Coordinates of C-alpha atoms and ligand atoms in Angstrom, one line a residue:
M1 CA 0.0 0.0 0.0
V2 CA 2.7 2.5 1.1
K3 CA 4.7 1.5 -2.0
R4 CA 1.9 2.3 -4.3
F5 CA 1.5 5.6 -2.5
I6 CA 5.1 6.5 -2.9
K7 CA 4.9 5.8 -6.6
Y8 CA 2.9 9.0 -7.0
Y9 CA 5.7 11.0 -5.6
K10 CA 7.9 9.9 -8.5
N11 CA 6.9 12.7 -11.0
H12 CA 7.2 15.4 -8.4
M13 CA 10.4 14.4 -6.6
G14 CA 12.2 17.6 -7.3
L15 CA 9.5 19.7 -5.7
F16 CA 9.0 17.3 -2.9
I17 CA 12.7 17.3 -2.0
L18 CA 12.7 21.1 -2.0
D19 CA 9.6 21.1 0.2
L20 CA 11.3 18.8 2.7
F21 CA 14.5 20.7 2.6
C22 CA 12.7 23.9 3.5
A23 CA 10.8 22.1 6.2
F24 CA 14.1 21.1 7.7
G25 CA 15.3 24.7 7.4
I26 CA 12.3 26.1 9.2
A27 CA 12.8 23.7 12.1
A28 CA 16.5 24.3 12.3
L29 CA 16.1 28.1 12.2
D30 CA 13.6 27.9 15.0
L31 CA 16.3 26.4 17.2
V32 CA 18.6 29.4 16.6
F33 CA 16.6 32.0 18.5
P34 CA 16.8 30.5 22.0
M35 CA 20.5 29.8 21.5
I36 CA 21.3 33.4 20.6
T37 CA 19.1 34.6 23.5
R38 CA 21.1 32.3 25.8
R39 CA 24.3 33.8 24.5
V40 CA 23.1 37.3 25.1
M41 CA 22.0 36.4 28.7
Y42 CA 25.3 34.9 29.4
D43 CA 27.1 38.0 28.3
I44 CA 24.8 40.2 30.4
E45 CA 25.4 38.0 33.3
S46 CA 29.2 38.2 33.0
G47 CA 29.1 42.0 32.9
I48 CA 28.9 44.3 29.9
D49 CA 29.3 48.0 29.1
I50 CA 27.9 50.4 26.6
T51 CA 30.0 48.9 23.7
Y52 CA 27.9 45.8 23.9
I53 CA 25.3 47.6 21.8
R54 CA 27.5 46.7 18.8
T55 CA 27.3 43.0 19.5
L56 CA 23.6 43.2 20.1
G57 CA 23.3 44.9 16.7
I58 CA 25.1 42.0 15.1
F59 CA 22.9 39.4 16.8
T60 CA 19.8 41.4 15.7
A61 CA 21.1 41.5 12.1
I62 CA 21.8 37.8 12.1
L63 CA 18.3 37.1 13.5
I64 CA 16.6 39.3 11.0
G65 CA 18.7 37.6 8.2
L66 CA 17.7 34.2 9.4
Y67 CA 14.0 35.1 9.7
V68 CA 14.0 36.4 6.2
V69 CA 15.4 33.0 5.1
K70 CA 12.8 31.3 7.3
Y71 CA 10.1 33.4 5.7
I72 CA 11.2 32.2 2.3
F73 CA 11.3 28.6 3.5
N74 CA 7.9 29.0 5.0
Y75 CA 6.5 30.4 1.8
I76 CA 7.9 27.5 -0.2
V77 CA 6.5 24.9 2.2
N78 CA 3.1 26.6 2.2
Y79 CA 2.9 27.1 -1.5
W80 CA 5.0 24.5 -3.2
G81 CA 4.3 21.9 -0.6
H82 CA 0.6 22.3 -1.4
V83 CA 1.4 22.3 -5.1
V84 CA 3.0 18.8 -4.7
G85 CA -0.2 17.6 -3.0
V86 CA -2.4 19.2 -5.6
R87 CA -0.4 17.6 -8.5
M88 CA -0.4 14.2 -6.9
Q89 CA -4.1 14.5 -6.4
Y90 CA -4.5 15.5 -10.0
D91 CA -2.6 12.4 -11.1
M92 CA -4.7 10.1 -8.9
R93 CA -7.9 11.6 -10.0
K94 CA -6.9 11.3 -13.6
D95 CA -6.0 7.7 -13.1
V96 CA -9.1 6.8 -11.1
F97 CA -11.4 8.5 -13.6
K98 CA -9.8 6.7 -16.5
H99 CA -10.1 3.5 -14.6
L100 CA -13.7 4.2 -13.8
Q101 CA -14.4 4.5 -17.5
T102 CA -13.3 1.0 -18.0
L103 CA -15.3 -0.6 -15.3
P104 CA -18.1 -3.0 -16.2
V105 CA -21.7 -1.8 -16.1
K106 CA -22.1 -4.2 -13.2
Y107 CA -20.0 -2.0 -11.0
F108 CA -22.4 0.9 -11.6
D109 CA -25.3 -1.3 -10.8
D110 CA -23.7 -2.2 -7.4
N111 CA -22.4 1.1 -6.3
K112 CA -24.2 4.3 -5.6
T113 CA -23.2 7.5 -7.5
G114 CA -22.6 9.4 -4.3
Q115 CA -20.2 6.7 -3.0
I116 CA -18.2 6.7 -6.2
M117 CA -18.1 10.4 -6.2
S118 CA -16.9 10.7 -2.6
R119 CA -14.1 8.3 -3.4
I120 CA -12.9 10.4 -6.2
V121 CA -13.3 13.8 -4.6
N122 CA -13.3 13.6 -0.8
D123 CA -11.0 10.7 -0.3
L124 CA -8.4 12.0 -2.6
M125 CA -8.5 15.4 -0.9
Q126 CA -7.5 13.6 2.4
V127 CA -4.8 11.7 0.5
S128 CA -3.2 14.8 -0.9
E129 CA -3.2 16.5 2.5
L130 CA -1.3 13.6 3.8
A131 CA 1.0 13.5 0.8
H132 CA 2.8 16.7 1.6
H133 CA 1.7 17.8 5.2
G134 CA 2.5 14.3 6.4
P135 CA 6.2 14.3 5.6
E136 CA 6.5 18.1 6.3
D137 CA 5.0 17.8 9.7
L138 CA 6.9 14.6 10.6
F139 CA 10.1 16.2 9.5
I140 CA 9.7 19.5 11.2
S141 CA 8.6 18.1 14.5
L142 CA 11.3 15.4 14.5
V143 CA 14.0 18.0 13.7
M144 CA 12.8 20.3 16.4
F145 CA 12.5 17.7 19.0
I146 CA 15.8 15.9 18.2
G147 CA 17.5 19.3 17.7
S148 CA 16.3 20.7 21.0
F149 CA 17.1 17.5 22.7
I150 CA 20.8 17.7 21.5
L151 CA 21.1 21.4 22.2
L152 CA 19.5 21.1 25.7
C153 CA 21.8 18.2 26.5
T154 CA 24.8 20.4 25.9
I155 CA 23.4 22.7 28.6
N156 CA 22.2 20.2 31.2
V157 CA 21.8 16.4 30.5
K158 CA 19.7 15.7 33.6
L159 CA 17.1 18.5 33.2
T160 CA 16.8 17.5 29.5
L161 CA 16.2 13.9 30.3
I162 CA 13.5 14.9 32.8
V163 CA 11.7 17.0 30.3
F164 CA 11.9 14.5 27.5
A165 CA 10.7 11.7 29.7
F166 CA 7.4 13.5 30.1
L167 CA 7.1 14.4 26.5
P168 CA 6.2 11.0 24.8
V169 CA 3.5 10.3 27.4
L170 CA 1.9 13.7 26.9
L171 CA 2.2 13.4 23.2
Y172 CA 0.5 10.0 23.2
F173 CA -2.6 11.4 25.0
A174 CA -2.7 14.5 22.7
A175 CA -2.5 12.3 19.6
K176 CA -5.4 10.2 20.9
K177 CA -7.5 13.3 21.5
R178 CA -6.7 14.6 18.1
V179 CA -7.8 11.4 16.4
K180 CA -11.0 11.4 18.4
M181 CA -11.6 15.0 17.3
A182 CA -10.9 14.1 13.7
K183 CA -13.4 11.3 13.9
A184 CA -16.0 13.5 15.4
F185 CA -15.7 16.1 12.7
K186 CA -16.0 13.3 10.1
E187 CA -19.2 12.3 11.8
V188 CA -20.3 15.9 11.5
R189 CA -19.7 15.9 7.7
K190 CA -21.8 12.7 7.4
K191 CA -24.6 14.2 9.3
I192 CA -24.6 17.4 7.2
A193 CA -24.8 15.2 4.1
N194 CA -27.8 13.5 5.6
V195 CA -29.5 16.8 6.4
N196 CA -28.9 18.0 2.9
A197 CA -30.2 14.8 1.3
Q198 CA -33.3 15.0 3.5
L199 CA -33.9 18.6 2.6
E200 CA -33.5 18.0 -1.1
N201 CA -35.9 15.0 -0.9
S202 CA -38.5 16.9 1.0
I203 CA -38.4 20.0 -1.3
A204 CA -38.5 17.8 -4.4
G205 CA -41.5 15.9 -2.9
V206 CA -43.3 18.9 -1.6
R207 CA -46.4 18.3 -3.9
V208 CA -46.6 14.8 -2.7
S209 CA -46.3 15.7 1.0
K210 CA -48.9 18.5 0.6
S211 CA -51.4 16.3 -1.2
F212 CA -51.1 13.7 1.5
T213 CA -51.1 16.4 4.1
N214 CA -48.0 14.9 5.6
E215 CA -46.3 18.2 6.4
E216 CA -46.0 17.4 10.1
Y217 CA -44.5 14.0 9.4
E218 CA -41.9 15.7 7.1
V219 CA -41.1 18.2 9.9
E220 CA -40.7 15.4 12.4
K221 CA -38.5 13.4 10.0
F222 CA -36.4 16.6 9.4
S223 CA -35.9 17.4 13.1
E224 CA -34.6 13.9 13.7
G225 CA -31.7 14.5 11.3
N226 CA -31.3 18.1 12.4
E227 CA -30.9 16.9 16.0
K228 CA -28.3 14.3 15.1
F229 CA -26.4 17.0 13.2
K230 CA -26.6 19.2 16.3
N231 CA -25.3 16.5 18.6
A232 CA -22.5 15.5 16.2
R233 CA -21.3 19.1 16.2
T234 CA -21.6 19.4 20.0
Y235 CA -19.4 16.3 20.4
A236 CA -16.9 17.5 17.8
Y237 CA -16.4 20.7 19.7
K238 CA -16.0 18.9 22.9
Y239 CA -13.2 16.9 21.5
M240 CA -11.7 19.9 19.9
A241 CA -11.8 21.8 23.2
E242 CA -10.2 18.8 24.9
F243 CA -7.5 18.6 22.3
A244 CA -6.6 22.3 22.2
S245 CA -6.6 22.9 25.9
G246 CA -4.7 19.6 26.3
V247 CA -1.9 20.7 24.1
R248 CA -1.7 24.0 26.0
F249 CA -1.7 22.0 29.2
I250 CA 1.2 19.9 28.1
T251 CA 3.5 22.9 27.5
D252 CA 2.3 24.4 30.8
V253 CA 3.2 21.2 32.6
L254 CA 6.5 21.1 31.0
N255 CA 7.1 24.7 32.1
V256 CA 6.3 23.7 35.7
V257 CA 8.6 20.7 35.4
V258 CA 11.4 22.9 34.3
I259 CA 10.8 25.5 37.0
F260 CA 10.6 23.0 39.7
A261 CA 13.5 20.7 38.7
G262 CA 15.5 23.6 37.3
G263 CA 14.9 25.5 40.6
I264 CA 16.4 22.6 42.6
F265 CA 19.4 22.5 40.3
L266 CA 19.8 26.2 40.5
I267 CA 19.9 26.0 44.3
R268 CA 22.5 23.3 44.1
R269 CA 24.4 25.5 41.6
E270 CA 24.2 22.9 38.9
I271 CA 22.7 25.4 36.4
N272 CA 22.7 29.1 36.1
V273 CA 19.8 31.5 35.5
A274 CA 20.5 32.1 31.8
D275 CA 20.4 28.3 31.1
L276 CA 17.2 27.9 32.9
A277 CA 15.6 30.7 31.0
T278 CA 16.8 29.1 27.8
Y279 CA 14.9 25.9 28.8
L280 CA 11.7 27.9 29.2
I281 CA 12.1 29.4 25.8
F282 CA 12.6 26.0 24.2
I283 CA 9.5 24.7 25.9
G284 CA 7.6 27.6 24.5
L285 CA 8.6 26.4 21.0
F286 CA 7.3 22.9 21.6
M287 CA 3.7 23.9 21.1
Q288 CA 4.2 23.8 17.3
P289 CA 5.8 20.4 16.9
I290 CA 3.3 18.9 19.3
R291 CA 0.5 20.2 17.1
R292 CA 2.3 18.9 14.0
L293 CA 3.0 15.5 15.3
T294 CA -0.5 14.9 16.5
G295 CA -1.8 16.3 13.3
F296 CA 0.3 13.8 11.4
V297 CA -1.2 10.9 13.3
E298 CA -4.7 12.1 12.4
Q299 CA -3.7 12.8 8.8
Y300 CA -2.0 9.5 8.4
Q301 CA -5.1 7.7 9.5
S302 CA -7.6 9.5 7.3
G303 CA -5.2 9.9 4.4
M304 CA -4.3 6.2 4.3
A305 CA -7.9 5.1 4.7
G306 CA -8.7 7.3 1.7
F307 CA -5.8 5.9 -0.3
E308 CA -7.0 2.4 0.6
R309 CA -10.4 3.2 -0.8
F310 CA -8.8 4.6 -3.9
I311 CA -6.6 1.5 -4.4
E312 CA -9.7 -0.7 -3.8
L313 CA -11.3 1.1 -6.8
M314 CA -8.2 1.0 -8.9
D315 CA -7.9 -2.7 -8.3
I316 CA -11.3 -3.6 -9.6
E317 CA -10.9 -5.5 -12.8
P318 CA -11.8 -3.5 -15.9
E319 CA -14.6 -5.0 -18.1
V320 CA -13.4 -7.4 -20.7
K321 CA -9.9 -6.8 -21.7
D322 CA -9.2 -7.2 -25.4
R323 CA -6.9 -10.1 -26.1
D324 CA -4.0 -9.9 -28.4
D325 CA -5.8 -12.1 -30.9
S326 CA -9.2 -10.2 -30.6
V327 CA -10.4 -9.2 -34.0
E328 CA -11.5 -5.8 -35.3
L329 CA -15.1 -6.0 -36.6
E330 CA -15.0 -4.5 -40.0
N331 CA -17.6 -3.9 -42.7
V332 CA -20.3 -5.4 -40.5
V333 CA -23.2 -6.8 -42.4
G334 CA -25.3 -7.3 -39.4
D335 CA -26.1 -11.0 -39.0
I336 CA -26.8 -11.7 -35.3
E337 CA -27.1 -15.0 -33.5
F338 CA -27.7 -16.0 -30.0
K339 CA -26.9 -19.6 -29.4
N340 CA -28.1 -21.4 -26.3
V341 CA -27.4 -18.3 -24.2
S342 CA -27.8 -18.4 -20.4
F343 CA -27.3 -15.4 -18.2
Q344 CA -27.8 -14.2 -14.7
Y345 CA -27.0 -10.9 -13.1
D346 CA -26.4 -12.4 -9.6
D347 CA -25.5 -15.9 -8.6
N348 CA -28.9 -16.8 -7.4
K349 CA -31.4 -15.8 -10.1
S350 CA -31.3 -17.1 -13.7
I351 CA -32.7 -14.5 -16.1
L352 CA -32.1 -16.2 -19.5
S353 CA -31.6 -19.9 -20.0
D354 CA -30.7 -21.6 -23.2
L355 CA -32.1 -18.9 -25.4
S356 CA -31.5 -19.0 -29.1
L357 CA -32.4 -16.4 -31.7
N358 CA -31.3 -15.5 -35.1
I359 CA -31.5 -12.2 -37.0
K360 CA -30.5 -11.8 -40.7
H361 CA -28.8 -8.6 -41.8
G362 CA -31.2 -5.9 -42.6
E363 CA -34.0 -7.6 -40.8
T364 CA -36.0 -6.5 -37.9
L365 CA -36.7 -8.6 -34.8
A366 CA -39.3 -7.4 -32.4
M367 CA -39.5 -8.5 -28.8
V368 CA -42.7 -8.3 -26.9
G369 CA -43.8 -9.6 -23.5
P370 CA -44.4 -8.8 -19.9
S371 CA -42.0 -6.5 -18.1
G372 CA -39.3 -8.4 -16.3
G373 CA -39.2 -11.0 -19.0
G374 CA -35.7 -10.2 -20.0
K375 CA -36.0 -8.1 -23.1
T376 CA -33.7 -5.3 -21.9
T377 CA -31.3 -7.9 -20.7
I378 CA -31.1 -9.4 -24.2
C379 CA -30.5 -5.9 -25.6
Q380 CA -27.6 -5.3 -23.1
L381 CA -25.9 -8.6 -23.8
L382 CA -25.3 -7.8 -27.5
P383 CA -23.0 -4.8 -26.9
R384 CA -21.4 -6.9 -24.1
F385 CA -22.5 -4.8 -21.2
Y386 CA -22.7 -8.0 -19.2
E387 CA -20.9 -11.3 -19.7
I388 CA -23.1 -14.3 -20.5
N389 CA -22.6 -17.5 -18.5
K390 CA -23.2 -20.0 -21.2
G391 CA -23.6 -20.1 -25.0
D392 CA -22.4 -17.8 -27.8
I393 CA -23.4 -14.6 -29.3
T394 CA -22.1 -13.9 -32.8
V395 CA -22.1 -10.9 -35.1
D396 CA -21.5 -11.8 -38.8
N397 CA -20.6 -15.3 -37.4
V398 CA -17.8 -13.9 -35.3
N399 CA -18.1 -14.6 -31.6
I400 CA -18.4 -11.3 -29.7
H401 CA -16.0 -12.7 -27.2
D402 CA -13.3 -12.7 -29.9
V403 CA -14.0 -9.1 -31.0
K404 CA -12.3 -5.9 -29.9
L405 CA -14.9 -4.4 -27.6
K406 CA -14.7 -0.9 -29.1
S407 CA -15.3 -2.2 -32.6
L408 CA -18.2 -4.2 -31.4
R409 CA -19.9 -1.2 -29.7
Q410 CA -19.1 1.1 -32.6
N411 CA -21.3 -1.0 -34.8
I412 CA -24.3 -0.9 -32.5
G413 CA -26.7 2.0 -32.0
V414 CA -28.9 2.1 -29.0
V415 CA -32.0 4.1 -28.3
Q416 CA -33.5 3.6 -24.9
Q417 CA -36.6 4.7 -23.0
D418 CA -34.9 6.9 -20.6
V419 CA -32.8 9.3 -22.6
F420 CA -29.7 10.8 -21.2
L421 CA -28.5 14.1 -22.4
F422 CA -25.2 15.4 -21.1
T423 CA -25.0 18.9 -19.7
G424 CA -23.8 20.9 -22.7
T425 CA -25.2 22.2 -26.0
I426 CA -27.5 20.3 -28.3
K427 CA -24.8 20.2 -30.8
E428 CA -22.4 18.6 -28.4
N429 CA -25.0 16.0 -27.5
I430 CA -25.5 15.1 -31.1
L431 CA -21.8 15.0 -31.8
Y432 CA -21.5 12.4 -29.1
G433 CA -22.6 10.0 -31.8
R434 CA -19.4 10.7 -33.9
P435 CA -17.2 13.4 -32.6
D436 CA -15.5 14.1 -35.9
A437 CA -18.7 14.9 -37.8
T438 CA -19.2 18.1 -39.7
D439 CA -21.8 20.7 -38.9
E440 CA -23.6 19.7 -42.2
E441 CA -23.7 16.1 -41.0
I442 CA -25.1 17.1 -37.7
I443 CA -27.9 19.0 -39.4
Q444 CA -28.6 16.1 -41.6
A445 CA -28.8 13.8 -38.7
A446 CA -31.1 16.2 -36.8
K447 CA -33.4 16.5 -39.9
K448 CA -33.7 12.7 -40.2
A449 CA -34.6 12.7 -36.5
N450 CA -37.2 15.3 -37.1
I451 CA -35.7 17.7 -34.6
H452 CA -34.0 20.2 -36.8
E453 CA -37.0 22.5 -37.1
F454 CA -37.4 22.6 -33.4
I455 CA -33.8 23.4 -32.8
M456 CA -34.0 26.3 -35.2
T457 CA -36.9 27.8 -33.1
L458 CA -34.5 28.0 -30.1
N459 CA -32.7 31.4 -29.7
E460 CA -29.3 29.8 -29.8
G461 CA -30.2 27.0 -32.1
Y462 CA -27.7 24.2 -32.0
N463 CA -25.7 26.0 -29.3
T464 CA -28.6 26.0 -26.9
Y465 CA -27.7 24.5 -23.5
V466 CA -29.5 21.5 -22.2
G467 CA -29.3 19.7 -18.9
E468 CA -29.7 21.1 -15.4
R469 CA -29.3 24.7 -16.1
G470 CA -30.2 24.7 -19.7
V471 CA -33.5 24.7 -21.5
K472 CA -36.1 22.2 -20.5
L473 CA -36.9 19.8 -23.2
S474 CA -39.9 17.5 -23.4
G475 CA -39.4 13.7 -23.3
G476 CA -40.1 13.6 -27.1
Q477 CA -37.6 16.3 -27.9
K478 CA -34.9 14.7 -25.9
Q479 CA -35.6 11.3 -27.6
R480 CA -35.3 12.9 -31.0
I481 CA -31.9 14.4 -30.1
S482 CA -30.8 10.9 -28.9
I483 CA -32.0 9.5 -32.2
A484 CA -30.1 12.2 -34.1
R485 CA -27.1 11.0 -32.2
V486 CA -27.6 7.5 -33.6
F487 CA -28.2 8.7 -37.1
L488 CA -24.9 10.4 -36.9
K489 CA -23.2 7.3 -35.6
N490 CA -24.8 5.3 -38.5
P491 CA -24.2 1.8 -37.1
P492 CA -25.3 -1.3 -39.1
I493 CA -27.0 -2.7 -36.0
L494 CA -29.7 -0.9 -34.1
I495 CA -31.3 -1.6 -30.7
L496 CA -34.6 0.2 -29.8
D497 CA -35.5 -0.6 -26.3
E498 CA -39.0 0.8 -25.7
A499 CA -37.8 4.0 -27.3
T500 CA -41.3 5.5 -27.4
S501 CA -42.8 4.1 -24.3
A502 CA -42.4 7.2 -22.1
L503 CA -44.0 9.5 -24.7
D504 CA -47.5 10.8 -25.3
N505 CA -49.3 9.7 -28.5
E506 CA -48.4 12.8 -30.5
S507 CA -44.6 12.6 -29.9
E508 CA -44.8 8.9 -30.4
A509 CA -46.2 9.3 -33.8
I510 CA -43.5 11.7 -34.9
I511 CA -40.7 9.6 -33.4
Q512 CA -42.1 6.4 -34.9
K513 CA -41.5 7.9 -38.2
S514 CA -37.9 8.7 -37.6
L515 CA -37.3 5.3 -36.0
E516 CA -38.6 3.7 -39.1
E517 CA -36.3 5.8 -41.2
L518 CA -33.4 4.9 -38.8
S519 CA -34.2 1.2 -39.1
K520 CA -33.9 1.2 -42.9
G521 CA -31.1 -0.9 -44.1
R522 CA -30.0 -1.9 -40.6
T523 CA -30.3 -5.0 -38.6
A524 CA -32.7 -4.0 -35.8
I525 CA -33.8 -5.4 -32.5
I526 CA -36.9 -3.6 -31.3
V527 CA -38.6 -3.8 -28.0
A528 CA -42.0 -2.3 -28.3
H529 CA -44.9 -1.7 -26.0
R530 CA -47.4 -0.8 -28.7
L531 CA -47.8 -3.8 -30.9
S532 CA -49.1 -1.7 -33.8
T533 CA -45.6 -0.4 -34.3
I534 CA -44.1 -3.7 -34.9
K535 CA -46.6 -5.3 -37.1
N536 CA -44.2 -5.1 -40.1
A537 CA -41.3 -6.6 -38.3
D538 CA -39.8 -9.7 -40.1
N539 CA -39.9 -11.6 -36.9
I540 CA -41.5 -11.2 -33.6
I541 CA -40.8 -13.1 -30.4
V542 CA -42.8 -13.2 -27.2
I543 CA -40.6 -13.4 -24.2
T544 CA -41.7 -14.2 -20.7
S545 CA -39.7 -15.2 -17.7
E546 CA -40.0 -18.8 -19.1
G547 CA -38.1 -17.8 -22.2
I548 CA -39.3 -17.5 -25.8
E549 CA -42.9 -18.5 -25.8
E550 CA -43.9 -17.7 -29.4
K551 CA -42.1 -16.8 -32.5
G552 CA -43.1 -15.8 -36.1
N553 CA -44.3 -12.8 -38.0
H554 CA -47.4 -10.9 -37.2
E555 CA -49.8 -13.0 -39.3
E556 CA -48.3 -16.3 -38.1
L557 CA -48.6 -15.2 -34.5
M558 CA -52.2 -14.0 -34.9
S559 CA -53.2 -17.3 -36.4
K560 CA -51.8 -19.1 -33.4
E561 CA -54.3 -17.4 -31.2
G562 CA -51.8 -17.5 -28.3
I563 CA -50.3 -14.9 -26.0
Y564 CA -49.5 -12.5 -28.9
T565 CA -53.1 -12.6 -30.2
R566 CA -54.4 -11.9 -26.7
L567 CA -52.0 -9.0 -26.3
Y568 CA -52.8 -7.6 -29.7
N569 CA -56.6 -7.8 -29.2
A570 CA -56.4 -6.2 -25.8
Q571 CA -54.5 -3.2 -27.3
F572 CA -56.6 -3.1 -30.4
K573 CA -59.7 -2.7 -28.2
G574 CA -58.1 0.2 -26.6
F575 CA -56.4 -1.4 -23.5
I576 CA -52.7 -1.1 -23.3
P577 CA -51.7 -3.4 -20.5
D578 CA -48.2 -3.4 -19.1
E579 CA -48.6 -7.0 -18.1
I580 CA -50.3 -9.9 -19.7
Ligands
ADP601 P1 -37.8 -6.4 -19.4 O1 -36.9 -5.5 -20.2 O2 -38.3 -7.6 -20.3 O3 -38.8 -5.8 -18.7 P2 -35.3 -6.9 -17.9 O4 -34.4 -7.5 -18.8 O5 -35.2 -5.5 -17.6 O6 -36.8 -7.2 -18.4 O7 -35.3 -7.7 -16.5 C1 -35.3 -9.1 -16.4 C2 -35.0 -9.5 -15.0 O8 -33.7 -9.1 -14.7 C3 -35.9 -8.8 -14.0 O9 -36.3 -9.8 -13.1 C4 -35.0 -7.8 -13.3 O10 -35.3 -7.7 -12.0 C5 -33.6 -8.4 -13.5 N1 -32.6 -7.3 -13.7 C6 -32.6 -6.4 -14.6 N2 -31.5 -5.6 -14.6 C7 -30.8 -6.1 -13.5 C8 -29.5 -5.7 -12.9 N3 -28.8 -4.7 -13.4 N4 -29.1 -6.4 -11.9 C9 -29.8 -7.5 -11.4 N5 -31.0 -7.9 -11.9 C10 -31.5 -7.2 -13.0
MG602 MG1 -37.1 -3.5 -20.4

């Protein structure tokens, strides 16, 4: 783990070493002040006259010079140290996002968006803090403690040992408090997130709660989260107070130890006043390394935990890796075959078993049947969003397992029920189909999808923003943009999974026309709700959770007077059932 962490320093070694060098300098320079003060006190004790002003001037000049150097060091640590962290975090975020893009669809089924986001944003923030503050803090505090130990030993070994015997014990307790405080603040952040989520949910659902007159219930639910948030913060401040006053207490105790033990040594004439004063100045300096060292303990814990979660994500196997002998699908004609395919999402529930079907190039296969029967699943297996457990799927008689994933997916266009448009302009969204398309091609695609005229009525035309802060489009308009995308991609194989189910009749009629246009000359798999739209399909299969129940074209299926006939008649008479 630590090794993989260190790997990220590699590209920033120069800056990192500079950072550590300056951290070392800061700590070393801090030790100079008490030593010069001691020297001055010595001189004063041994008797001085007016000419001493000159010496004093020299010391002052030296100190100012050193502090200017320290100022520069501090600047470098504060700025460039953070830059190291920022750049390392950038590298990690880049790596993890790239990796995320390769993960199988299954990963996104199993993990919530919020969790994935917090790994990439919050966790890495902690990691980058540790990346530079960790070594800096460790370095500065160690140099200060070891340096002061050595310097103080040259003054009086016994007193130094007494002071440093106390220090580890006190540090241990301070570190414990600090970790507790950090945990408490983490809890606060969690509770804030809950309050936010609850707030968002309640506001979004305000019409529902009003219509059910459940306002009071909402208030109660909210006050529960609100109270937890309050309690979490109260706790956090308790630990913060314990920690902050604890650190102060440590240095106070050390001062008392020095005064008491040093006083005894003074009486015994084992130490002089100037040396005792030097001790007290050193103790005053300890506050900073104590804070840094305890901070390091906390940072190490949360930073490493964040890095562990990062590594966990990085170690998830990417979806299907192309093999060296994977072939490029070229000049696809569009013959598709499923041979004895079995599939399950999870270990315990079989979704498809021993399913076979066959679609000749240029033909249309329609799938109908009750929801949950597995139609969408079949649609997702062809572009290899999931791996089948048994059987083969072939395109142009090539097993999709032996094909480069990218070339497989480039030959398949999908239109789904829930359209997703990216935040951006309409043009960008259509271009998603083929990023190197020309403006003229985009317009042609939009025309074929029957959306060009609508786009032209918008003030900014193709440059109109869609998405959260952009214009609000109707379901039908969004669907037509997504169809334009597929027109632009121009794939030989087409999958339409309930592309019109979410639309009102009028939009459906318009979109139906563009879908028919889109299907021309392509191999198409169509899942349809409304059976009137698939009457002309070359083949129709009725799929239930039992598998393929009926198969044939419209006339054949009607003459069977089975499930299809029942479905068709029900719709024809004006009922449009979801289920059989
Ligand atoms: P249809 O499209 O015919 O309505 P689906 O293919 O969506 O049917 O679903 C078939 C079965 O697979 C359902 O029982 C559904 O619960 C299950 N299912 C669908 N998607 C997933 C998934 N991502 N993970 C686990 N089970 C799923
Ligand atoms: Mg479905």
